[in-house]
Amino acid sequence: MATKIKTVFFCQSCGYESSKWMGQCPGCRQWNTFVEETVRPKATPSKGISASGTPGRALSLPKALSEIEMNEEDRYDTHIGELNRVLGGGLVKGSLILVGGDPGIGKSTILLQVAGNISSDKRDVLYISGEESLQQIKLRAGRIGSFNDKLKFMCETNLSTIEEIIETTKPLVVVIDSIQTMYNESVSSAPGSVSQVRESTSVLLRIAKSLGISIFIVGHVTKEGQVAGPRVLEHMVDTVLYFEGDRHASYRILRAVKNRFGSTNEIGVFEMQEKGLVEVTNPSEFMLDGRPEGASGSIVTCSVEGTRPILIEVQALVTRTNFGFPRRQANGTDFNRVNLLMAVLEKRIGLQMGEYDAYVNLAGGMKVAEPSLDLGICLALISSFKNKPIGDGIVAFGEVGLSGEVRSVNMAQARVQEAAKLGFTTCIVPKALEKKLKSTAKDIEIIGVSSVSDAMKLI
Ligand SMILES: Nc1ncnc2c1ncn2[C@@H]1O[C@H](COP(=O)(O)OP(=O)(O)OP(=O)(O)O)[C@@H](O)[C@H]1O
Ligand SMILES: [Mg+2]
Ligand SMILES: [Zn+2]
């Protein structure tokens, strides 16, 4: 019997499936994203995974938690502290990890480093590239360091070949660079299309879960900053990591967007160097590097990423408008939040900024949208407006409300400790936290403020 070939239209942006072409996608509201792809109905539908291995082969009985065996070896050390942290304490055996990021940000580099590190613990690792030749990989590897023979490389894009090789060689960790170059013979559309990406990921998911192999998948990112291919990809994998960073700056931030085995608030900070990505263990120091002394419009504030406080310099520049309409700009923080804070300053402390342009920037290129930055942003704006520098030893944090009140924030103690550690002498904090922080603070003066105007008097 001949297999019937069916054609379906997929939205290339979100994976919405439709039997007919549509101009606008009902899923993501984008225009002209539908592409026709052929799908052959499969003989054996692969649905999910089963503990016994390949679905349908052996009967697996339900088990109580106490009957499920655990190994101590269930998390691998990647030897990169920042990555272990983002993964929630190491690489989980049998997990599927999607690593997304802009072109050239360092995805292949970090995965090559991880592959090398894991293989140095006498574990078999297989690095499969669909983008670079073996010579190109060797070139990069030569730059990064030395590798042992437990790490094997292969250039391949056909998933059934890859599946066969993984089944025979049984590595513990596999790197797939990248999912957009992989193809599945049973799907007739081009590599990188929604159905290919989805099908390839489901094959990898099956391999990971049935053989207990951890698989890193590199995913390219679209202009909008999402992993190209359907959103369903993100649902299928266990962990989604995004690599971000300023193209022009050397540091890179690794962020977990989804993690089944750990917190998603953690970030890892790296610096791109000649010999690969090097972890930055003290990001505060890194972020404050090159801070101007005695300049107006600059103050240090403290944000918390996951469990870790990071000191960041907030810079503001307020200048008279040359044209009728004042310009406002925010780099690294929420533009609307900056507008709101300026309105608060105008109304509550009478700072007339209507005829001024205002630019707010987080130095170092970090992106933070935490309300604890509010007080720092306000003080930087005031300082620039009045052209009055803020003392170098001051750190300020706190959320600012619409009546100009300064509200408390979480993890205040950790923030103060970080400031003290880096030699700051004064910390301006929300009044509500003053007492508690004073009792524990060492080597740093705590000043509580209940409103922005209180804080203004201090600088
Ligand atoms: N000799 C070098 N010294 C410092 N940095 C380098 C050097 N060679 C390459 N790089 C950096 O490495 C980056 C490329 O890294 P990598 O190939 O891992 O990125 P990628 O995310 O895998 O890119 P793609 O999406 O194209 O695969 C370059 O953008 C560059 O910043
Ligand atoms: Mg690459
Ligand atoms: Zn869509």
Coordinates of C-alpha atoms and ligand atoms in Angstrom, one line a residue:
M1 CA 0.0 0.0 0.0
A2 CA 1.4 3.4 -1.0
T3 CA 1.9 5.8 1.9
K4 CA -0.3 8.8 1.5
I5 CA 1.6 12.1 1.5
K6 CA -0.1 14.9 3.3
T7 CA 0.8 18.5 3.1
V8 CA 0.3 20.8 6.0
F9 CA 1.1 24.5 6.5
F10 CA 3.3 25.5 9.5
C11 CA 3.9 28.9 10.9
Q12 CA 7.7 29.1 10.8
S13 CA 7.7 31.4 13.8
C14 CA 5.6 29.6 16.3
G15 CA 4.8 26.2 14.8
Y16 CA 1.0 26.7 14.4
E17 CA -0.3 24.0 12.2
S18 CA -3.1 24.5 9.6
S19 CA -4.5 22.5 6.7
K20 CA -4.7 25.6 4.5
W21 CA -2.5 28.6 3.9
M22 CA -3.2 31.7 6.0
G23 CA -1.9 35.2 5.7
Q24 CA -1.8 35.9 9.4
C25 CA -1.0 33.3 12.0
P26 CA -3.7 32.9 14.6
G27 CA -1.1 31.8 17.0
C28 CA 1.5 34.5 17.0
R29 CA -0.3 37.1 14.8
Q30 CA 2.6 37.4 12.4
W31 CA 2.1 37.8 8.7
N32 CA 3.4 35.6 5.9
T33 CA 4.9 33.0 8.1
F34 CA 3.1 29.9 6.7
V35 CA 5.1 27.5 4.7
E36 CA 3.8 24.3 3.1
E37 CA 5.5 21.1 4.4
T38 CA 4.9 17.5 3.6
V39 CA 4.4 15.0 6.3
R40 CA 4.2 11.3 5.8
P41 CA 2.0 9.5 8.3
K42 CA 4.2 7.4 10.5
A43 CA 3.6 3.7 11.0
T44 CA 4.5 3.8 14.7
P45 CA 3.6 7.0 16.3
S46 CA 6.2 8.1 18.8
K47 CA 4.5 9.5 21.8
G48 CA 6.5 10.4 24.8
I49 CA 8.9 8.1 26.5
S50 CA 8.8 5.0 28.6
A51 CA 11.2 4.0 31.3
S52 CA 11.8 0.6 29.8
G53 CA 13.5 2.0 26.8
T54 CA 12.0 2.2 23.3
P55 CA 8.2 2.6 23.6
G56 CA 6.2 -0.5 23.1
R57 CA 9.0 -3.0 23.5
A58 CA 8.6 -4.1 27.0
L59 CA 5.9 -3.7 29.5
S60 CA 6.9 -1.4 32.3
L61 CA 5.0 -1.6 35.5
P62 CA 4.1 1.4 37.7
K63 CA 6.6 1.9 40.5
A64 CA 6.6 3.5 44.0
L65 CA 9.2 6.2 44.6
S66 CA 11.0 3.9 47.0
E67 CA 11.4 1.4 44.2
I68 CA 13.0 3.8 41.8
E69 CA 16.8 3.3 41.9
M70 CA 19.1 6.3 42.0
N71 CA 22.7 6.6 41.3
E72 CA 25.1 9.0 42.9
E73 CA 26.5 9.7 39.5
D74 CA 23.3 11.3 38.3
R75 CA 24.8 14.8 38.0
Y76 CA 27.9 15.4 36.1
D77 CA 30.3 18.2 37.0
T78 CA 31.0 20.4 34.0
H79 CA 34.0 21.9 35.7
I80 CA 32.6 25.3 34.9
G81 CA 31.1 26.6 38.2
E82 CA 28.9 29.2 36.5
L83 CA 27.4 26.6 34.2
N84 CA 26.8 24.2 37.0
R85 CA 25.0 26.9 38.9
V86 CA 22.7 27.7 36.0
L87 CA 22.0 24.0 35.5
G88 CA 21.0 23.7 39.1
G89 CA 24.1 22.0 40.4
G90 CA 25.6 20.1 37.4
L91 CA 24.4 18.3 34.3
V92 CA 21.6 15.9 35.0
K93 CA 22.0 12.4 33.5
G94 CA 19.5 11.9 30.7
S95 CA 18.5 15.5 30.3
L96 CA 17.9 17.4 27.2
I97 CA 19.3 21.0 27.2
L98 CA 18.6 23.6 24.6
V99 CA 21.3 26.3 24.3
G100 CA 20.1 29.3 22.3
G101 CA 21.8 32.6 21.5
D102 CA 22.8 35.1 18.8
P103 CA 25.2 34.1 16.1
G104 CA 28.8 34.2 17.2
I105 CA 28.0 34.6 20.9
G106 CA 30.0 31.5 21.8
K107 CA 27.6 28.5 21.9
S108 CA 29.9 26.1 20.1
T109 CA 32.8 27.4 22.2
I110 CA 31.2 26.7 25.6
L111 CA 29.9 23.3 24.5
L112 CA 33.3 22.3 23.3
Q113 CA 34.7 23.3 26.6
V114 CA 32.0 21.4 28.5
A115 CA 32.5 18.3 26.3
G116 CA 36.3 18.5 27.0
N117 CA 35.8 18.9 30.7
I118 CA 33.3 16.0 31.0
S119 CA 35.5 13.7 29.0
S120 CA 38.5 14.6 31.3
D121 CA 36.5 12.7 34.0
K122 CA 36.9 9.6 31.9
R123 CA 33.4 9.8 30.4
D124 CA 32.6 9.3 26.8
V125 CA 31.4 12.4 25.0
L126 CA 30.3 12.7 21.4
Y127 CA 30.3 16.1 19.7
I128 CA 28.2 16.2 16.5
S129 CA 28.5 19.2 14.3
G130 CA 26.4 19.9 11.3
E131 CA 27.9 23.3 10.8
E132 CA 31.6 23.0 10.9
S133 CA 34.1 20.6 9.4
L134 CA 36.3 18.5 11.6
Q135 CA 39.3 20.8 10.7
Q136 CA 37.4 23.9 11.8
I137 CA 36.6 22.2 15.1
K138 CA 40.2 21.2 15.6
L139 CA 41.2 24.8 15.0
R140 CA 38.9 26.0 17.7
A141 CA 39.9 23.2 20.0
G142 CA 43.6 24.2 19.5
R143 CA 42.7 27.6 20.8
I144 CA 40.9 26.4 23.8
G145 CA 43.2 23.8 25.3
S146 CA 44.1 20.1 25.2
F147 CA 41.5 17.3 24.9
N148 CA 41.8 13.6 25.5
D149 CA 40.6 10.7 23.4
K150 CA 37.4 10.2 25.4
L151 CA 35.9 13.0 23.3
K152 CA 35.0 12.1 19.8
F153 CA 33.8 14.3 17.0
M154 CA 31.6 13.7 14.0
C155 CA 30.2 15.7 11.2
E156 CA 26.7 14.4 10.5
T157 CA 23.3 15.8 9.9
N158 CA 21.2 12.7 9.3
L159 CA 19.5 11.8 12.5
S160 CA 19.0 8.2 11.8
T161 CA 22.7 7.8 11.3
I162 CA 23.3 9.8 14.5
E163 CA 20.8 7.6 16.4
E164 CA 22.6 4.4 15.2
I165 CA 26.0 5.7 16.2
I166 CA 24.8 6.8 19.6
E167 CA 23.2 3.4 20.2
T168 CA 26.4 1.6 19.3
T169 CA 28.9 3.8 21.0
K170 CA 26.8 4.8 24.0
P171 CA 28.4 8.0 25.0
L172 CA 27.2 9.7 28.3
V173 CA 27.0 13.2 26.9
V174 CA 26.2 14.3 23.3
V175 CA 26.4 17.7 21.8
I176 CA 24.3 18.5 18.7
D177 CA 25.4 21.6 16.9
S178 CA 22.9 22.7 15.7
I179 CA 19.3 21.5 15.6
Q180 CA 18.5 23.6 12.6
T181 CA 21.0 21.6 10.5
M182 CA 19.7 18.2 11.4
Y183 CA 17.2 16.3 9.2
N184 CA 15.0 13.3 9.5
E185 CA 14.4 11.2 6.4
S186 CA 10.8 10.6 7.3
V187 CA 10.1 14.3 7.1
S188 CA 10.4 15.7 3.6
S189 CA 10.7 19.4 4.4
A190 CA 14.0 21.2 4.5
P191 CA 16.3 21.2 7.5
G192 CA 15.5 24.0 9.8
S193 CA 11.8 24.0 9.0
V194 CA 9.4 23.6 11.8
S195 CA 8.5 20.0 11.2
Q196 CA 12.1 19.0 10.8
V197 CA 13.2 20.7 14.0
R198 CA 10.3 19.3 15.9
E199 CA 10.8 15.8 14.7
S200 CA 14.5 15.9 15.2
T201 CA 14.0 17.1 18.8
S202 CA 11.6 14.3 19.5
V203 CA 14.1 11.8 18.3
L204 CA 16.8 13.3 20.5
L205 CA 14.3 13.3 23.4
R206 CA 13.7 9.6 23.0
I207 CA 17.4 8.9 22.8
A208 CA 18.1 11.0 25.9
K209 CA 15.4 9.4 28.0
S210 CA 15.7 5.8 27.0
L211 CA 19.5 5.5 27.1
G212 CA 20.1 8.0 29.9
I213 CA 22.3 10.2 27.7
S214 CA 22.5 13.9 28.4
I215 CA 22.2 15.9 25.2
F216 CA 23.0 19.5 24.6
I217 CA 21.2 21.0 21.6
V218 CA 22.4 24.2 20.0
G219 CA 19.5 26.3 18.7
H220 CA 19.8 29.4 16.5
V221 CA 17.9 32.4 17.4
T222 CA 15.6 34.5 15.2
K223 CA 15.6 38.2 14.9
E224 CA 13.1 38.4 17.7
G225 CA 15.4 36.6 20.0
Q226 CA 13.6 33.3 20.2
V227 CA 15.0 29.9 19.3
A228 CA 14.1 29.4 15.6
G229 CA 11.4 26.8 15.3
P230 CA 8.3 26.1 17.2
R231 CA 7.8 27.1 20.7
V232 CA 7.0 23.5 21.3
L233 CA 10.7 22.9 21.3
E234 CA 11.0 24.6 24.6
H235 CA 8.3 22.4 26.0
M236 CA 10.0 19.3 24.9
V237 CA 13.4 19.9 26.4
D238 CA 14.2 19.8 30.1
T239 CA 16.3 23.0 30.2
V240 CA 16.5 26.0 28.0
L241 CA 19.6 28.2 28.4
Y242 CA 20.1 31.5 26.6
F243 CA 23.4 33.1 26.0
E244 CA 23.2 36.8 25.9
G245 CA 25.5 39.7 25.9
D246 CA 26.6 42.7 24.1
R247 CA 28.3 42.0 20.8
H248 CA 30.8 44.7 21.6
A249 CA 31.5 43.7 25.1
S250 CA 33.5 40.7 26.0
Y251 CA 31.3 39.4 28.7
R252 CA 28.5 36.9 28.1
I253 CA 25.6 36.0 30.4
L254 CA 24.1 32.5 30.4
R255 CA 20.5 32.5 31.7
A256 CA 18.2 29.6 32.3
V257 CA 14.8 30.4 30.9
K258 CA 13.3 27.0 31.9
N259 CA 14.8 24.4 34.1
R260 CA 13.2 21.2 35.3
F261 CA 16.1 20.6 37.7
G262 CA 16.9 23.9 39.2
S263 CA 16.0 27.6 39.6
T264 CA 15.5 29.7 36.6
N265 CA 16.7 32.9 38.2
E266 CA 20.4 32.0 38.2
I267 CA 22.8 33.5 35.8
G268 CA 26.3 32.6 34.8
V269 CA 28.7 35.3 33.8
F270 CA 31.5 34.6 31.4
E271 CA 34.2 36.5 29.5
M272 CA 35.1 35.7 26.0
Q273 CA 38.9 35.4 25.8
E274 CA 41.4 34.0 23.3
K275 CA 41.3 30.6 25.0
G276 CA 37.5 30.4 25.2
L277 CA 34.9 31.4 27.7
V278 CA 36.3 32.1 31.1
E279 CA 34.0 32.3 34.1
V280 CA 33.7 35.5 36.0
T281 CA 33.3 34.5 39.6
N282 CA 32.9 38.0 40.9
P283 CA 30.5 39.8 38.5
S284 CA 30.1 42.9 40.7
E285 CA 33.8 43.7 40.3
F286 CA 33.5 43.1 36.6
M287 CA 30.5 45.3 36.2
L288 CA 32.0 48.2 38.2
D289 CA 35.2 48.1 36.3
G290 CA 36.1 51.5 34.8
R291 CA 33.6 53.4 36.9
P292 CA 34.2 57.2 36.7
E293 CA 35.1 59.0 39.9
G294 CA 33.4 62.1 41.1
A295 CA 31.1 62.2 38.0
S296 CA 27.5 63.4 38.4
G297 CA 24.7 61.1 37.4
S298 CA 26.4 57.9 38.5
I299 CA 25.5 55.7 41.5
V300 CA 26.0 52.0 42.3
T301 CA 23.0 49.9 43.1
C302 CA 22.5 46.2 43.8
S303 CA 20.4 43.8 41.9
V304 CA 19.8 40.2 42.8
E305 CA 20.0 37.6 40.1
G306 CA 18.8 34.2 41.5
T307 CA 20.6 33.9 44.7
R308 CA 23.4 36.2 43.9
P309 CA 23.7 39.9 44.4
I310 CA 25.4 41.9 41.7
L311 CA 26.4 45.5 42.0
I312 CA 25.7 47.6 39.0
E313 CA 26.4 51.2 38.2
V314 CA 23.4 53.2 37.1
Q315 CA 24.2 56.2 34.9
A316 CA 21.9 59.1 34.0
L317 CA 22.4 62.0 31.8
V318 CA 19.9 64.9 32.0
T319 CA 20.4 67.7 29.5
R320 CA 18.3 70.5 28.1
T321 CA 16.3 69.6 25.1
N322 CA 17.4 71.1 21.8
F323 CA 14.2 70.4 20.0
G324 CA 10.7 70.9 21.2
F325 CA 10.1 67.3 22.3
P326 CA 12.3 65.8 25.1
R327 CA 14.0 62.6 24.4
R328 CA 14.0 59.7 26.8
Q329 CA 16.1 56.6 26.6
A330 CA 16.8 53.6 28.8
N331 CA 19.6 51.1 28.1
G332 CA 19.5 47.8 30.0
T333 CA 16.4 48.6 32.0
D334 CA 12.7 49.1 31.4
F335 CA 12.0 52.3 29.5
N336 CA 8.5 52.6 30.9
R337 CA 9.8 52.2 34.4
V338 CA 12.2 55.1 33.8
N339 CA 9.4 57.3 32.5
L340 CA 7.3 56.5 35.5
L341 CA 10.1 57.3 37.9
M342 CA 10.7 60.6 36.2
A343 CA 7.0 61.4 36.6
V344 CA 7.3 60.6 40.3
L345 CA 10.3 62.9 40.6
E346 CA 8.5 65.7 38.9
K347 CA 5.3 65.4 40.9
R348 CA 6.7 64.5 44.4
I349 CA 9.9 66.5 44.6
G350 CA 9.2 69.2 42.0
L351 CA 12.1 68.3 39.7
Q352 CA 11.0 70.1 36.5
M353 CA 12.4 67.8 33.8
G354 CA 9.8 68.6 31.2
E355 CA 12.4 70.5 29.1
Y356 CA 15.2 68.0 29.5
D357 CA 16.3 65.0 27.6
A358 CA 17.1 62.0 29.9
Y359 CA 19.2 59.0 29.2
V360 CA 19.5 56.1 31.7
N361 CA 22.1 53.4 31.2
L362 CA 23.2 50.4 33.2
A363 CA 27.0 50.3 32.8
G364 CA 28.5 47.1 31.6
G365 CA 25.5 46.3 29.4
M366 CA 23.6 44.2 31.9
K367 CA 19.8 43.9 31.5
V368 CA 17.9 44.2 34.7
A369 CA 14.2 44.9 35.2
E370 CA 14.2 44.5 39.0
P371 CA 12.3 47.3 40.9
S372 CA 15.1 47.4 43.5
L373 CA 17.0 49.5 41.0
D374 CA 14.3 52.3 41.3
L375 CA 16.1 54.3 44.0
G376 CA 19.4 54.1 42.2
I377 CA 17.8 55.4 39.0
C378 CA 16.0 58.2 40.8
L379 CA 19.2 59.3 42.6
A380 CA 21.2 59.1 39.3
L381 CA 18.6 61.3 37.6
I382 CA 18.6 63.8 40.4
S383 CA 22.4 63.9 40.6
S384 CA 22.7 64.6 36.9
F385 CA 19.9 67.1 36.9
K386 CA 21.5 69.1 39.7
N387 CA 25.0 68.3 38.3
K388 CA 26.0 67.2 41.8
P389 CA 28.2 64.1 42.1
I390 CA 27.2 61.3 44.5
G391 CA 29.9 60.1 46.9
D392 CA 32.0 57.2 45.6
G393 CA 31.4 54.9 48.6
I394 CA 27.6 54.9 48.3
V395 CA 25.3 52.1 47.3
A396 CA 21.5 52.6 47.1
F397 CA 18.7 50.2 46.5
G398 CA 14.9 50.1 47.0
E399 CA 11.6 50.1 45.1
V400 CA 10.0 53.5 44.6
G401 CA 6.2 53.8 44.7
L402 CA 4.0 56.3 42.9
S403 CA 3.8 58.6 45.9
G404 CA 7.6 58.7 46.1
E405 CA 7.8 56.3 49.0
V406 CA 10.8 53.9 49.2
R407 CA 9.6 50.3 49.7
S408 CA 11.4 47.3 50.9
V409 CA 13.0 44.6 48.6
N410 CA 13.9 41.0 49.1
M411 CA 17.4 39.6 50.0
A412 CA 18.5 43.0 51.4
Q413 CA 21.1 41.4 53.7
A414 CA 22.9 39.8 50.8
R415 CA 22.9 43.1 48.9
V416 CA 24.4 44.9 51.8
Q417 CA 27.0 42.2 52.3
E418 CA 28.0 42.4 48.7
A419 CA 28.4 46.2 48.9
A420 CA 30.5 45.8 52.1
K421 CA 32.7 43.1 50.4
L422 CA 33.6 45.5 47.6
G423 CA 34.6 48.2 50.0
F424 CA 31.5 50.5 49.9
T425 CA 31.1 52.5 53.1
T426 CA 27.4 53.6 53.0
C427 CA 24.3 51.9 52.0
I428 CA 21.0 53.7 51.5
V429 CA 18.2 51.3 52.1
P430 CA 14.4 51.4 52.5
K431 CA 13.4 52.6 56.0
A432 CA 11.5 49.4 56.8
L433 CA 14.7 47.4 56.5
E434 CA 17.0 49.8 58.4
K435 CA 16.7 48.2 61.8
K436 CA 17.2 44.6 60.7
L437 CA 20.1 45.5 58.4
K438 CA 21.9 47.6 61.1
S439 CA 22.0 44.7 63.5
T440 CA 23.9 42.5 61.1
A441 CA 25.9 45.0 59.0
K442 CA 29.6 45.0 59.4
D443 CA 32.0 47.7 58.1
I444 CA 29.2 49.6 56.3
E445 CA 26.9 52.3 57.4
I446 CA 23.2 51.8 56.9
I447 CA 20.9 54.7 56.3
G448 CA 17.2 54.1 56.0
V449 CA 15.0 56.4 53.9
S450 CA 11.3 56.4 53.7
S451 CA 10.9 58.6 50.5
V452 CA 12.9 59.7 47.5
S453 CA 13.1 63.3 48.9
D454 CA 14.7 61.8 52.1
A455 CA 17.2 60.1 49.9
M456 CA 17.8 63.3 47.9
K457 CA 19.0 65.1 51.1
L458 CA 21.7 62.5 51.5
I459 CA 23.5 63.2 48.3
Ligands
LIG1 N1 41.1 34.3 18.9 C1 40.0 34.7 19.5 N2 40.1 35.4 20.6 C2 39.0 35.9 21.2 N3 37.8 35.6 20.9 C3 37.6 34.8 19.8 C4 38.7 34.3 19.0 N4 38.2 33.6 18.0 C5 36.9 33.6 18.1 N5 36.5 34.3 19.1 C6 35.1 34.6 19.6 O1 34.4 33.5 19.5 C7 33.1 33.8 18.8 C8 32.6 32.6 18.0 O2 32.2 31.6 19.0 P1 31.3 30.4 18.6 O3 31.7 29.9 17.2 O4 31.4 29.5 19.7 O5 29.9 31.1 18.5 P2 28.6 30.3 18.1 O6 27.6 30.9 19.0 O7 28.7 28.9 18.0 O8 28.3 30.9 16.7 P3 27.4 30.3 15.5 O9 26.0 30.7 15.8 O10 27.9 31.0 14.3 O11 27.6 28.9 15.5 C9 33.4 34.9 18.0 O12 32.3 35.8 17.8 C10 34.5 35.7 18.7 O13 33.9 36.6 19.6
MG2 MG 28.6 27.5 16.4
ZN3 ZN 2.7 31.8 14.3

